[in-house]
mmCIF file of C-alpha atoms in Angstrom:
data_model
loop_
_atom_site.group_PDB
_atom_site.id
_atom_site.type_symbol
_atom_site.label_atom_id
_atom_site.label_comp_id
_atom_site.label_asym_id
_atom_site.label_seq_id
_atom_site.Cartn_x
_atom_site.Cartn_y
_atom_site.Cartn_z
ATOM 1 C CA UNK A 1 -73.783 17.251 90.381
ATOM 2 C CA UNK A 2 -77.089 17.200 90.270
ATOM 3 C CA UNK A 3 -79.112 16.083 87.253
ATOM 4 C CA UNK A 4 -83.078 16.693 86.827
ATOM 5 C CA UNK A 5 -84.340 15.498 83.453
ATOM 6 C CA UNK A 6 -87.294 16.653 81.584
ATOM 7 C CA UNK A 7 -88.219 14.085 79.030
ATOM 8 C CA UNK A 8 -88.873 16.707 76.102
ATOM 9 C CA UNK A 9 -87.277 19.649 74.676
ATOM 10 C CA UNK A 10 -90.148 20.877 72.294
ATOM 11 C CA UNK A 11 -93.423 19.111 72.294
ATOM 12 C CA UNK A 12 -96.979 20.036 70.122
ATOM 13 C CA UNK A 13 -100.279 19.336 71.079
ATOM 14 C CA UNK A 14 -103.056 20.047 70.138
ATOM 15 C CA UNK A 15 -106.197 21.490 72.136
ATOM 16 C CA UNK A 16 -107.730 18.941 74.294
ATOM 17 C CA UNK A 17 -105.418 16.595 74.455
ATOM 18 C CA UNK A 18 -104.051 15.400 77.730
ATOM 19 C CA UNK A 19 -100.629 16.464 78.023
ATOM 20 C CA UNK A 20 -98.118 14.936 80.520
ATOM 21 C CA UNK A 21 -94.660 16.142 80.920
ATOM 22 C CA UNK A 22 -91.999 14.376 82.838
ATOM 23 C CA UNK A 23 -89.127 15.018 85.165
ATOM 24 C CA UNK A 24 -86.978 12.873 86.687
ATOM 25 C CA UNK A 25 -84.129 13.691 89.757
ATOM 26 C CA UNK A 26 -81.268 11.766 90.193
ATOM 27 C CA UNK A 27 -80.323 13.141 93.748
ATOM 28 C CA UNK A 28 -82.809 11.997 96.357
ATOM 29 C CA UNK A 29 -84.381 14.782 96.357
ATOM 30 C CA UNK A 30 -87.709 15.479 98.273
ATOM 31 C CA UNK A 31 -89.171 18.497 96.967
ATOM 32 C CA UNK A 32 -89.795 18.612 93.475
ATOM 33 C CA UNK A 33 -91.448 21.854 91.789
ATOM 34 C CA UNK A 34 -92.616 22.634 88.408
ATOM 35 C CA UNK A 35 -92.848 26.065 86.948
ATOM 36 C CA UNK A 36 -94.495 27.750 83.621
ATOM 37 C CA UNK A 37 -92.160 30.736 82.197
ATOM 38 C CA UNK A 38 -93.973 33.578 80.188
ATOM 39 C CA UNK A 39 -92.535 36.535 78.495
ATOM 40 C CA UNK A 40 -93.270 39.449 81.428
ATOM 41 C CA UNK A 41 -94.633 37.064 83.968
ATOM 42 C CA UNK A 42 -91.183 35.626 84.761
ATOM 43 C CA UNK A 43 -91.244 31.782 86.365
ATOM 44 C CA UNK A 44 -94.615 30.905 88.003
ATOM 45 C CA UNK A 45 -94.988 28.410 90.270
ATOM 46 C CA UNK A 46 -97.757 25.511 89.457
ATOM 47 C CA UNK A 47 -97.220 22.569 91.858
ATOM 48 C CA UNK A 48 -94.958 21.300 94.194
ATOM 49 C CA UNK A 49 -94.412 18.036 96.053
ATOM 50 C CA UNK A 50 -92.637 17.443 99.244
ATOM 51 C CA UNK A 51 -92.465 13.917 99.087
ATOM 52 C CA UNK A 52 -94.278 10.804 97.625
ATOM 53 C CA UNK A 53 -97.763 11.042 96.503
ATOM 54 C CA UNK A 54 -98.239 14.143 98.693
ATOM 55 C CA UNK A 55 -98.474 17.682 96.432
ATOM 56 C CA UNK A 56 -99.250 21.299 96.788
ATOM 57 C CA UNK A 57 -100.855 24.063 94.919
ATOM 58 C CA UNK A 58 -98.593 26.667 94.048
ATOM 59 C CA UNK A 59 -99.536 30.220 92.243
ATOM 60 C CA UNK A 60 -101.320 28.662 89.423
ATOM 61 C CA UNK A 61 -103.139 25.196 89.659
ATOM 62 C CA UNK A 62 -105.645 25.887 87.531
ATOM 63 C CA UNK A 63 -105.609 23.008 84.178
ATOM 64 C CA UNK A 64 -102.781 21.355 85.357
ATOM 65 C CA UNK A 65 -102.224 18.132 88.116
ATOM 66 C CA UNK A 66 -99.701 16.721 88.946
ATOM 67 C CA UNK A 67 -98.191 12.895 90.338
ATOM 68 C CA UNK A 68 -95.589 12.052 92.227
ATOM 69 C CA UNK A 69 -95.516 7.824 92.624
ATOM 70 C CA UNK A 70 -91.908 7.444 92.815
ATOM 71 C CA UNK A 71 -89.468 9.959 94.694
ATOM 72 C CA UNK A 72 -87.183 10.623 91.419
ATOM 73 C CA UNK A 73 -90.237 11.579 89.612
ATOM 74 C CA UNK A 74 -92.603 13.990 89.644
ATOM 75 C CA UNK A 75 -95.351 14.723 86.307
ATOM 76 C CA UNK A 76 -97.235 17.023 85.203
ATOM 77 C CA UNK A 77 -100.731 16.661 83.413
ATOM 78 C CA UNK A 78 -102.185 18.811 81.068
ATOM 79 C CA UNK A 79 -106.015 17.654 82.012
ATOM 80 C CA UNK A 80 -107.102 19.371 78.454
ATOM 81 C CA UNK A 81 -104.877 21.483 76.967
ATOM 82 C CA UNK A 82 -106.066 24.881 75.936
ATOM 83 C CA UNK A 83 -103.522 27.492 73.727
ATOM 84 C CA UNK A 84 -103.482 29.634 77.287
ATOM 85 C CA UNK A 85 -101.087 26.640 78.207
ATOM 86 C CA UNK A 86 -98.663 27.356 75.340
ATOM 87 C CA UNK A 87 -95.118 28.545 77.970
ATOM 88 C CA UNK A 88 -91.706 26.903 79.071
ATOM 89 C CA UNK A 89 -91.852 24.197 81.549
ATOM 90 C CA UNK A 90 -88.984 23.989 83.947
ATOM 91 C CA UNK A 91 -89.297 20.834 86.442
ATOM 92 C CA UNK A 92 -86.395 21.745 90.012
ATOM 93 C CA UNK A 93 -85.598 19.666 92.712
ATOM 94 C CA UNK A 94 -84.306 20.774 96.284
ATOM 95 C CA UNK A 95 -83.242 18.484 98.953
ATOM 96 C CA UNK A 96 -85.956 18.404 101.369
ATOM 97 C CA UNK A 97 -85.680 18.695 105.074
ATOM 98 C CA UNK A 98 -86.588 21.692 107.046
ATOM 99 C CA UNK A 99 -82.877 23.042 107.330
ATOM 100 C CA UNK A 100 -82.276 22.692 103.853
ATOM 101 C CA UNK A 101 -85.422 24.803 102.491
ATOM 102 C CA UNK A 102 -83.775 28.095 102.084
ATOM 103 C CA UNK A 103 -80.714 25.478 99.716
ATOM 104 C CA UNK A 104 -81.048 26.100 96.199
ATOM 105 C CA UNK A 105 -83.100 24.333 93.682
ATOM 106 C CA UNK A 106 -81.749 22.737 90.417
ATOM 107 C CA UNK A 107 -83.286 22.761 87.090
ATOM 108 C CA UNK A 108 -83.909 20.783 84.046
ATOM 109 C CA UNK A 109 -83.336 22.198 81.224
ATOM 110 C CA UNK A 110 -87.521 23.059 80.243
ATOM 111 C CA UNK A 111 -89.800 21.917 78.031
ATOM 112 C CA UNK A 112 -91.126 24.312 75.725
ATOM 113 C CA UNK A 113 -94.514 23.418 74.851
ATOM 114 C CA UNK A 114 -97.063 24.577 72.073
ATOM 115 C CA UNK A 115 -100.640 23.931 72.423
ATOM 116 C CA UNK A 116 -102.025 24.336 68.725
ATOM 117 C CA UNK B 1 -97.397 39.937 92.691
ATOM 118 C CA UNK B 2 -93.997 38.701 92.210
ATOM 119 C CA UNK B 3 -91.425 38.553 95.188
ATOM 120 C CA UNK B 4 -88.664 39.741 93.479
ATOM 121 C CA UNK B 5 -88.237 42.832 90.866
ATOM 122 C CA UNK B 6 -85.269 43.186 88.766
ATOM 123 C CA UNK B 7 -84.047 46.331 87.781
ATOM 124 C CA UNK B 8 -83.401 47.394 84.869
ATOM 125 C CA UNK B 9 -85.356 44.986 82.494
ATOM 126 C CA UNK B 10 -82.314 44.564 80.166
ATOM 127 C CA UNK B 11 -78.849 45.930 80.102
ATOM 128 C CA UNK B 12 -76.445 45.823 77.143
ATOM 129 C CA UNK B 13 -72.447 46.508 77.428
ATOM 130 C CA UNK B 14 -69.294 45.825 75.837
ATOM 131 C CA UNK B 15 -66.932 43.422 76.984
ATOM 132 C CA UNK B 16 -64.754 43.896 79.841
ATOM 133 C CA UNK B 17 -67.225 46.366 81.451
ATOM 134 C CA UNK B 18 -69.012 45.639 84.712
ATOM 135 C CA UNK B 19 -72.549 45.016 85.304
ATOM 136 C CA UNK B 20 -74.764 45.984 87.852
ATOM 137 C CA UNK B 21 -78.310 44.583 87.724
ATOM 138 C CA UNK B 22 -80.951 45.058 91.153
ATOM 139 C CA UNK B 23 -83.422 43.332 93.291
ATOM 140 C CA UNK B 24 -86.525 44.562 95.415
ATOM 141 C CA UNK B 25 -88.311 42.710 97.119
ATOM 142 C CA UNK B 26 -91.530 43.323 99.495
ATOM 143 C CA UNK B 27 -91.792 41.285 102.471
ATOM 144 C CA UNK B 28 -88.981 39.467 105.083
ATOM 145 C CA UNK B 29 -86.736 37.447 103.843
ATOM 146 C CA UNK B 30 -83.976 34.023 104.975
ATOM 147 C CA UNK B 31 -82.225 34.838 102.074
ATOM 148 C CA UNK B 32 -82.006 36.106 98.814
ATOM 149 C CA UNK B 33 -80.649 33.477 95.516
ATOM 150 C CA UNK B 34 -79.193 34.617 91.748
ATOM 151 C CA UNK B 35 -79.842 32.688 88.957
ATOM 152 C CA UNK B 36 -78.744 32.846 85.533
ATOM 153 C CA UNK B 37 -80.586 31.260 82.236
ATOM 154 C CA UNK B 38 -78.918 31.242 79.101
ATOM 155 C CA UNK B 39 -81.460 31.257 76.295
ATOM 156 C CA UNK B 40 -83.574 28.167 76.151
ATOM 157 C CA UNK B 41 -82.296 26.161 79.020
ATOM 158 C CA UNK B 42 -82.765 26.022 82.916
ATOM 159 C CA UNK B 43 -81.916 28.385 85.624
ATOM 160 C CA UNK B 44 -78.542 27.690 87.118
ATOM 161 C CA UNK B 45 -78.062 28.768 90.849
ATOM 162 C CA UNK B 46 -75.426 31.284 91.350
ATOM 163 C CA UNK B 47 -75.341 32.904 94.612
ATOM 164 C CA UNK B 48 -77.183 32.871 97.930
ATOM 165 C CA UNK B 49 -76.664 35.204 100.646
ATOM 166 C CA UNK B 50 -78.326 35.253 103.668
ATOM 167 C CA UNK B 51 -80.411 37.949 105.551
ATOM 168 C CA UNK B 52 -77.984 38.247 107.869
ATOM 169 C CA UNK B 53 -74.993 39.050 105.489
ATOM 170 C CA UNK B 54 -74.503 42.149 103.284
ATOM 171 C CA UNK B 55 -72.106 40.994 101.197
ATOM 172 C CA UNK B 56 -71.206 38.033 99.473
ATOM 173 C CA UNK B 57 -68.217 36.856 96.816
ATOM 174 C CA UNK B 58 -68.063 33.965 94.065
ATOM 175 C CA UNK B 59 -65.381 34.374 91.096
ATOM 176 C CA UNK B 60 -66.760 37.633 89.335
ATOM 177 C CA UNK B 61 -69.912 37.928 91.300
ATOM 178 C CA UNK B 62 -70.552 40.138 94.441
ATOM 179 C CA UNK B 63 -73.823 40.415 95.590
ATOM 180 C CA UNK B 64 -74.748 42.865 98.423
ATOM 181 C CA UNK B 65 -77.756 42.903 100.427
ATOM 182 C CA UNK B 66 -79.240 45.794 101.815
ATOM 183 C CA UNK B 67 -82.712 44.304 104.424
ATOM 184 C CA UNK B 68 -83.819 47.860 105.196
ATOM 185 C CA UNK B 69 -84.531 48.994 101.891
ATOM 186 C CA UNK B 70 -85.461 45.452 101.133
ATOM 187 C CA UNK B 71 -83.199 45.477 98.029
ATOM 188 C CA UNK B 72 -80.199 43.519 96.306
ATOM 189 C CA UNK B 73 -77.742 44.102 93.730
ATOM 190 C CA UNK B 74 -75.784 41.686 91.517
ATOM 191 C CA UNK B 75 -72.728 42.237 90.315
ATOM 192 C CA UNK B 76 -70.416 40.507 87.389
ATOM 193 C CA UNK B 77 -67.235 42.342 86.990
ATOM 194 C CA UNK B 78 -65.467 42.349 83.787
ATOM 195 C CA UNK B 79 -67.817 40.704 81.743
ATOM 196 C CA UNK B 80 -67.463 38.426 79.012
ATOM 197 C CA UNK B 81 -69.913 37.578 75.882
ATOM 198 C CA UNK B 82 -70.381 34.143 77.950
ATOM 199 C CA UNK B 83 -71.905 35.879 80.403
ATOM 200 C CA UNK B 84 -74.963 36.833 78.266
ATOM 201 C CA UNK B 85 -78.056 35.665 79.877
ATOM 202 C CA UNK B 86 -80.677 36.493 82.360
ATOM 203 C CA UNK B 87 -80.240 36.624 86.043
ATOM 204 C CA UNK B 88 -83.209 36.285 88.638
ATOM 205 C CA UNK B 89 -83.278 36.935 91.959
ATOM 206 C CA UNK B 90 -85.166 34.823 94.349
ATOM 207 C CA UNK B 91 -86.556 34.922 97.256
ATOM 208 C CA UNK B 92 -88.054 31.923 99.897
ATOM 209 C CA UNK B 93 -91.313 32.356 101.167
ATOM 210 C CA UNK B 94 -92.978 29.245 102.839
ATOM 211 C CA UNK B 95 -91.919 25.694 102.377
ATOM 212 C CA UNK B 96 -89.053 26.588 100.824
ATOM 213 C CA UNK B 97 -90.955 27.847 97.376
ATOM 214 C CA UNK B 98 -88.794 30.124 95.855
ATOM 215 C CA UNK B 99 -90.781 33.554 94.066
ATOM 216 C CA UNK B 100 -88.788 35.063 91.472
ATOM 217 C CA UNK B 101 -88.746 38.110 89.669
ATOM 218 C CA UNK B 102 -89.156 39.031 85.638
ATOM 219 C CA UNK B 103 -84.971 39.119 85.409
ATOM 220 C CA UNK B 104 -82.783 41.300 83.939
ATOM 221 C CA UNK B 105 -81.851 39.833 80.173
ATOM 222 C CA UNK B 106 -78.271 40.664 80.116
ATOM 223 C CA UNK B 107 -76.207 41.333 76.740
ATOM 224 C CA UNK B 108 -72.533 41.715 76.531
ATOM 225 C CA UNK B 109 -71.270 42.651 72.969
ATOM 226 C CA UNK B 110 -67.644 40.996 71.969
#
């Protein structure tokens, strides 16, 4: 099975800091994709990377980048965090050539962050 | 605007009953995922069916798929308090990038 890894359950920060949250794939994966979940909004998409060092905006970029260095991993930076940034964090990986893009992704379990 | 809407928001029923939870979604679609999240963890995939299917089978799940009214229905058929969770529909749009919708936060009552 499939096993994608975020490196915290619960984390605290406080505003301003830079934040970066980690995820790690143990599947080969190519794409890798991290989300924010909100109460009403559902699961936004923030970034997504299709392969090493290369990444894409998704729905909400704004305060947030991302690396991607090694294939297994993919991060995600808090530049400064604001309390707007308080949400669940879920990292997914999908295998990544064209045929497989409609396969589905896989999930870590989130991290749920609080920005105080 | 999301993809994917779930209807209704949440459902609550005893055990042993069925439940029926829907999908719309706006624009054309490969196919059409369920997902389930049990409260604070991950989504789990449970079910993909493709635009050219209508139905589609696993264990207690059918899921139908109607591309005319661009809508989808999920059902779990005699339910069990395990099966308390939300369930999200999905839908790809380019690259692969899923869009989701709010989910329905199912409760079933021992």
């Amino acid at each position: 099975d499939v096993k994608v890894t975020q490196s915290s359950r619960y984390l605290v920060k406080r505003t301003g800091e830079k934040v970066f949250l980690e995820c790690v794939q143990d599947m080969d994966h190519e794409n890798m994709f991290w989300y924010r979940q909100d109460p009403g909004l559902g699961l936004r998409l923030i970034y997504f990377s299709y392969d090493v060092k290369m990444k894409e905006k998704g729905d909400i970029p704004e305060g947030y980048s991302v690396s991607r260095e090694k294939k297994e991993r993919f991060s995600l930076i808090l530049e400064s965090a604001s309390t707007n940034q308080t949400s669940m964090y879920l990292c997914a990986s999908r295998a990544g050539r064209r045929a497989l893009w409609g396969q589905p992704q896989h999930f870590g379990d989130g991290t749920r962050l609080s920005i105080l | 605007s999301q993809q994917g809407e779930e209807d209704p928001q949440a459902l609550s029923i005893q055990e042993g009953e069925n439940a029926t939870m829907n999908c719309s979604y706006k624009t054309s679609i490969n196919n059409l995922q369920w997902y389930r999240q049990n409260s604070g963890r991950g989504l789990v995939h449970l079910i993909l069916i493709r635009s050219n299917e209508r139905e589609k089978h696993s264990g207690r799940l059918r899921v139908t798929l109607d591309t005319s009214k661009k809508s989808s229905s999920l059902l779990i058929t005699a339910s069990r308090a395990a099966d308390t969770a939300s369930y999200f529909c999905a839908t790809i749009t380019s690259y692969g990038k899923l869009t989701f919708g709010q989910g329905t936060i199912l409760t079933v009552h021992p």
